[in-house]
Amino acid sequence: QVQLVESGGGLVQAGGSLSLSCAASGTIFRINSMAWYRQPPGKERELVARITIDGDTIQTDSVKGRFTASRDNAKNTMYLQMKSLKPEDTAVYYCNADIKVTMFRTPINVWGQGTQVTVSS
């Protein structure tokens, strides 16, 4: 059983900073790409950032220059550092990863349970 657990969400004022973590646990051979998604109230879930096993990252335009995604492969953990937060960043943030549980098996796609980030104006 593989699971992802997010932590670090909360309430912050506009202009403030917050850091999220996503820890993978269970039987893991390798984690390929990892990603942060978010779902604002009443809206569709959207990609925030994706990071490969080599650390190459893509981000959605609205967070460039403000959010930084990183990962620690030794700890099977991904991070999202968020600064200059805006009320429109308010959302449930989800962790997602493609995980190989053994060398020979096809990667499985796993979601975390989500963590709430609320930015007050």
Coordinates of N, CA and C in Angstrom, one line a residue:
Q1 N 0.8 -1.2 0.0 CA 0.0 0.0 0.0 C 0.9 1.2 0.0
V2 N 0.7 2.1 -1.0 CA 1.4 3.3 -1.1 C 0.5 4.5 -0.8
Q3 N 1.0 5.5 0.0 CA 0.1 6.6 0.2 C 1.0 7.9 0.3
L4 N 0.3 9.0 0.0 CA 0.9 10.3 0.0 C 0.2 11.1 1.1
V5 N 0.9 11.8 1.9 CA 0.3 12.6 3.0 C 0.9 14.0 2.9
E6 N 0.0 15.0 2.7 CA 0.4 16.4 2.7 C 0.3 17.0 4.1
S7 N 1.1 18.0 4.3 CA 1.0 18.7 5.5 C 1.5 20.2 5.3
G8 N 1.2 21.0 6.2 CA 1.7 22.4 6.1 C 0.6 23.4 5.7
G9 N -0.6 23.0 5.4 CA -1.6 24.0 5.0 C -2.0 24.9 6.2
G10 N -2.8 25.9 5.9 CA -3.3 26.7 7.0 C -3.8 28.0 6.5
L11 N -4.0 29.0 7.4 CA -4.5 30.3 7.1 C -3.3 31.3 7.2
V12 N -3.3 32.1 6.1 CA -2.2 33.1 6.1 C -2.7 34.4 5.5
Q13 N -2.2 35.5 5.8 CA -2.6 36.8 5.2 C -2.0 37.0 3.9
A14 N -2.6 37.8 3.0 CA -2.1 38.1 1.7 C -0.7 38.7 1.9
G15 N 0.2 38.2 1.0 CA 1.6 38.6 1.1 C 2.5 37.8 1.9
G16 N 1.8 36.9 2.6 CA 2.6 36.0 3.5 C 3.1 34.7 2.8
S17 N 3.7 33.9 3.6 CA 4.4 32.6 3.0 C 3.8 31.4 3.8
L18 N 3.9 30.3 3.1 CA 3.5 29.0 3.6 C 4.3 27.9 2.9
S19 N 4.6 26.9 3.6 CA 5.3 25.7 3.0 C 4.5 24.5 3.1
L20 N 4.4 23.7 2.1 CA 3.7 22.4 2.1 C 4.7 21.3 1.9
S21 N 4.4 20.2 2.5 CA 5.2 18.9 2.3 C 4.3 17.8 1.9
C22 N 4.9 16.9 1.1 CA 4.1 15.7 0.7 C 5.1 14.5 0.9
A23 N 4.7 13.6 1.8 CA 5.6 12.5 2.1 C 4.9 11.2 1.6
A24 N 5.7 10.4 0.8 CA 5.2 9.2 0.3 C 5.7 8.0 1.3
S25 N 4.8 7.1 1.5 CA 5.2 5.9 2.3 C 4.6 4.7 1.8
G26 N 5.2 3.5 2.3 CA 4.7 2.2 1.8 C 5.8 1.6 1.0
T27 N 5.4 0.6 0.2 CA 6.4 -0.1 -0.6 C 6.7 0.7 -1.9
I28 N 7.9 1.3 -1.9 CA 8.3 2.2 -3.0 C 9.7 1.8 -3.6
F29 N 9.7 1.5 -4.9 CA 11.0 1.3 -5.6 C 11.5 2.6 -6.1
R30 N 10.7 3.4 -6.7 CA 11.1 4.7 -7.2 C 9.9 5.6 -7.5
I31 N 10.0 6.8 -7.2 CA 9.0 7.8 -7.5 C 9.4 8.6 -8.8
N32 N 8.6 8.5 -9.8 CA 8.9 9.2 -11.0 C 8.5 10.7 -10.8
S33 N 7.6 11.2 -11.6 CA 7.3 12.6 -11.5 C 6.4 12.8 -10.3
M34 N 6.5 13.9 -9.7 CA 5.6 14.3 -8.6 C 5.0 15.7 -8.9
A35 N 3.8 16.0 -8.4 CA 3.2 17.2 -8.8 C 2.3 17.7 -7.7
W36 N 2.1 19.0 -7.7 CA 1.2 19.7 -6.8 C 0.0 20.2 -7.7
Y37 N -1.2 19.9 -7.3 CA -2.4 20.4 -7.9 C -3.1 21.2 -6.8
R38 N -4.1 22.0 -7.3 CA -4.9 22.7 -6.3 C -6.3 22.8 -6.9
Q39 N -7.3 22.9 -6.0 CA -8.7 23.1 -6.4 C -9.3 24.2 -5.6
P40 N -9.5 25.4 -6.2 CA -10.1 26.5 -5.5 C -11.6 26.2 -5.3
P41 N -12.2 26.9 -4.4 CA -13.6 26.6 -4.2 C -14.5 26.8 -5.4
G42 N -15.3 25.8 -5.8 CA -16.2 25.9 -6.9 C -15.5 25.8 -8.3
K43 N -14.2 25.5 -8.3 CA -13.5 25.4 -9.5 C -12.9 24.0 -9.8
E44 N -12.4 23.8 -11.0 CA -11.7 22.6 -11.3 C -10.3 22.5 -10.7
R45 N -9.9 21.2 -10.5 CA -8.5 21.0 -10.0 C -7.6 21.4 -11.1
E46 N -6.5 22.1 -10.8 CA -5.5 22.5 -11.7 C -4.1 22.2 -11.3
L47 N -3.2 22.0 -12.3 CA -1.8 21.8 -12.0 C -1.1 23.0 -11.5
V48 N -0.4 22.9 -10.4 CA 0.4 24.0 -9.9 C 1.9 23.9 -10.4
A49 N 2.4 22.7 -10.1 CA 3.8 22.5 -10.5 C 4.1 21.0 -10.6
R50 N 4.9 20.6 -11.5 CA 5.3 19.2 -11.7 C 6.9 19.1 -11.6
I51 N 7.4 18.1 -10.9 CA 8.8 18.0 -10.8 C 9.2 16.6 -11.1
T52 N 10.2 16.4 -12.0 CA 10.7 15.1 -12.4 C 11.6 14.5 -11.3
I53 N 12.0 13.3 -11.5 CA 13.0 12.7 -10.6 C 14.3 13.4 -10.6
D54 N 14.6 14.0 -11.7 CA 15.9 14.8 -11.9 C 15.8 16.2 -11.4
G55 N 14.6 16.6 -10.9 CA 14.4 17.9 -10.4 C 14.0 19.0 -11.4
D56 N 13.7 18.6 -12.7 CA 13.2 19.5 -13.7 C 11.8 19.9 -13.3
T57 N 11.5 21.1 -13.4 CA 10.2 21.6 -12.9 C 9.5 22.4 -13.9
I58 N 8.2 22.3 -14.0 CA 7.3 23.2 -14.7 C 6.3 23.7 -13.7
Q59 N 5.8 25.0 -14.0 CA 4.9 25.6 -13.1 C 3.8 26.3 -13.9
T60 N 2.6 26.4 -13.4 CA 1.6 27.2 -14.0 C 2.0 28.7 -13.9
D61 N 1.6 29.5 -14.9 CA 2.1 30.8 -15.0 C 1.7 31.7 -13.8
S62 N 0.6 31.4 -13.2 CA 0.1 32.2 -12.1 C 0.9 32.1 -10.8
V63 N 1.8 31.1 -10.8 CA 2.6 31.0 -9.5 C 4.1 31.2 -9.8
K64 N 4.5 31.4 -11.0 CA 5.9 31.6 -11.4 C 6.4 32.8 -10.6
G65 N 7.6 32.6 -10.0 CA 8.2 33.7 -9.3 C 7.8 33.7 -7.8
R66 N 6.7 33.0 -7.5 CA 6.2 33.0 -6.1 C 6.3 31.7 -5.5
F67 N 6.1 30.6 -6.2 CA 6.1 29.2 -5.7 C 7.3 28.5 -6.1
T68 N 7.9 27.7 -5.3 CA 9.0 26.8 -5.7 C 8.7 25.4 -5.2
A69 N 8.8 24.5 -6.2 CA 8.6 23.1 -5.9 C 10.0 22.4 -5.9
S70 N 10.1 21.5 -4.9 CA 11.4 20.8 -4.8 C 11.1 19.4 -4.3
R71 N 12.1 18.5 -4.3 CA 11.9 17.2 -3.8 C 13.2 16.6 -3.2
D72 N 13.0 15.7 -2.2 CA 14.2 15.0 -1.6 C 13.9 13.6 -1.9
N73 N 14.6 13.0 -2.9 CA 14.4 11.7 -3.3 C 14.7 10.7 -2.2
A74 N 15.7 11.0 -1.4 CA 16.1 10.1 -0.3 C 15.0 10.0 0.7
K75 N 14.2 11.0 0.9 CA 13.1 11.0 1.8 C 11.8 10.7 1.2
N76 N 11.7 10.5 -0.1 CA 10.5 10.4 -0.8 C 9.5 11.5 -0.5
T77 N 10.0 12.7 -0.5 CA 9.2 13.8 0.0 C 9.3 15.0 -1.1
M78 N 8.2 15.7 -1.3 CA 8.2 16.8 -2.2 C 7.7 18.0 -1.3
Y79 N 8.2 19.2 -1.7 CA 7.9 20.4 -1.0 C 7.3 21.5 -2.0
L80 N 6.5 22.4 -1.4 CA 6.1 23.5 -2.2 C 6.2 24.8 -1.3
Q81 N 7.2 25.6 -1.6 CA 7.3 26.8 -0.9 C 6.6 27.9 -1.6
M82 N 5.7 28.6 -0.8 CA 4.8 29.6 -1.4 C 5.0 30.9 -0.7
K83 N 5.3 31.9 -1.5 CA 5.5 33.3 -1.0 C 4.6 34.3 -1.7
S84 N 4.5 35.5 -1.2 CA 3.7 36.5 -1.8 C 2.3 36.0 -2.2
L85 N 1.7 35.3 -1.2 CA 0.4 34.6 -1.4 C -0.7 35.6 -1.6
K86 N -1.6 35.2 -2.5 CA -2.8 36.1 -2.9 C -4.0 35.3 -2.5
P87 N -5.1 36.1 -2.3 CA -6.4 35.4 -2.0 C -6.8 34.4 -3.0
E88 N -6.4 34.6 -4.3 CA -6.8 33.7 -5.3 C -6.0 32.4 -5.2
D89 N -5.0 32.3 -4.4 CA -4.3 31.1 -4.1 C -5.0 30.1 -3.2
T90 N -6.1 30.6 -2.6 CA -6.9 29.8 -1.7 C -7.4 28.6 -2.4
A91 N -7.2 27.4 -1.9 CA -7.6 26.2 -2.5 C -7.2 25.0 -1.6
V92 N -7.7 23.8 -2.0 CA -7.2 22.6 -1.4 C -6.0 22.2 -2.3
Y93 N -4.9 22.0 -1.7 CA -3.7 21.6 -2.4 C -3.5 20.1 -2.3
Y94 N -3.3 19.4 -3.4 CA -3.1 18.0 -3.5 C -1.8 17.6 -4.0
C95 N -1.2 16.6 -3.5 CA 0.0 16.0 -4.0 C -0.3 14.8 -4.9
N96 N 0.4 14.6 -5.9 CA 0.2 13.5 -6.9 C 1.6 13.0 -7.3
A97 N 1.6 11.7 -7.5 CA 2.9 11.1 -7.9 C 2.7 9.8 -8.7
D98 N 3.7 9.5 -9.6 CA 3.7 8.3 -10.3 C 4.8 7.4 -9.6
I99 N 4.3 6.3 -9.0 CA 5.2 5.5 -8.1 C 5.4 4.1 -8.6
K100 N 6.6 3.7 -8.8 CA 6.9 2.2 -9.1 C 7.1 1.5 -7.7
V101 N 6.3 0.5 -7.5 CA 6.4 -0.2 -6.2 C 7.5 -1.3 -6.4
T102 N 7.8 -1.8 -7.6 CA 8.9 -2.7 -7.8 C 9.5 -2.3 -9.1
M103 N 10.7 -2.8 -9.4 CA 11.4 -2.4 -10.6 C 10.6 -2.8 -11.9
F104 N 9.9 -3.9 -11.8 CA 9.3 -4.4 -13.1 C 7.8 -4.0 -13.3
R105 N 7.2 -3.4 -12.3 CA 5.8 -3.0 -12.4 C 5.6 -1.6 -13.0
T106 N 4.5 -1.5 -13.7 CA 4.1 -0.2 -14.2 C 3.9 0.8 -13.1
P107 N 4.3 2.0 -13.2 CA 4.0 3.0 -12.2 C 2.5 3.2 -11.9
I108 N 2.2 3.4 -10.7 CA 0.8 3.7 -10.3 C 0.7 5.2 -10.0
N109 N -0.5 5.7 -10.2 CA -0.7 7.1 -10.0 C -1.4 7.3 -8.6
V110 N -0.8 8.0 -7.7 CA -1.4 8.1 -6.4 C -1.7 9.6 -6.0
W111 N -2.8 9.8 -5.3 CA -3.1 11.2 -4.8 C -3.1 11.2 -3.3
G112 N -2.7 12.4 -2.8 CA -2.9 12.6 -1.4 C -4.3 13.0 -1.0
Q113 N -4.5 13.3 0.2 CA -5.9 13.6 0.7 C -6.2 15.1 0.6
G114 N -5.1 15.9 0.4 CA -5.3 17.3 0.2 C -5.1 18.1 1.5
T115 N -4.6 19.3 1.4 CA -4.5 20.2 2.6 C -5.0 21.6 2.2
Q116 N -5.7 22.2 3.1 CA -6.4 23.5 2.8 C -5.4 24.6 3.0
V117 N -5.3 25.5 2.0 CA -4.6 26.7 2.1 C -5.6 27.9 1.9
T118 N -5.6 28.7 2.9 CA -6.6 29.9 2.9 C -5.8 31.2 3.0
V119 N -5.9 32.1 2.0 CA -5.2 33.3 2.1 C -6.2 34.5 2.2
S120 N -6.1 35.2 3.4 CA -7.1 36.2 3.6 C -6.6 37.6 3.1
S121 N -7.5 38.4 2.7 CA -7.1 39.7 2.1 C -7.0 40.8 3.2

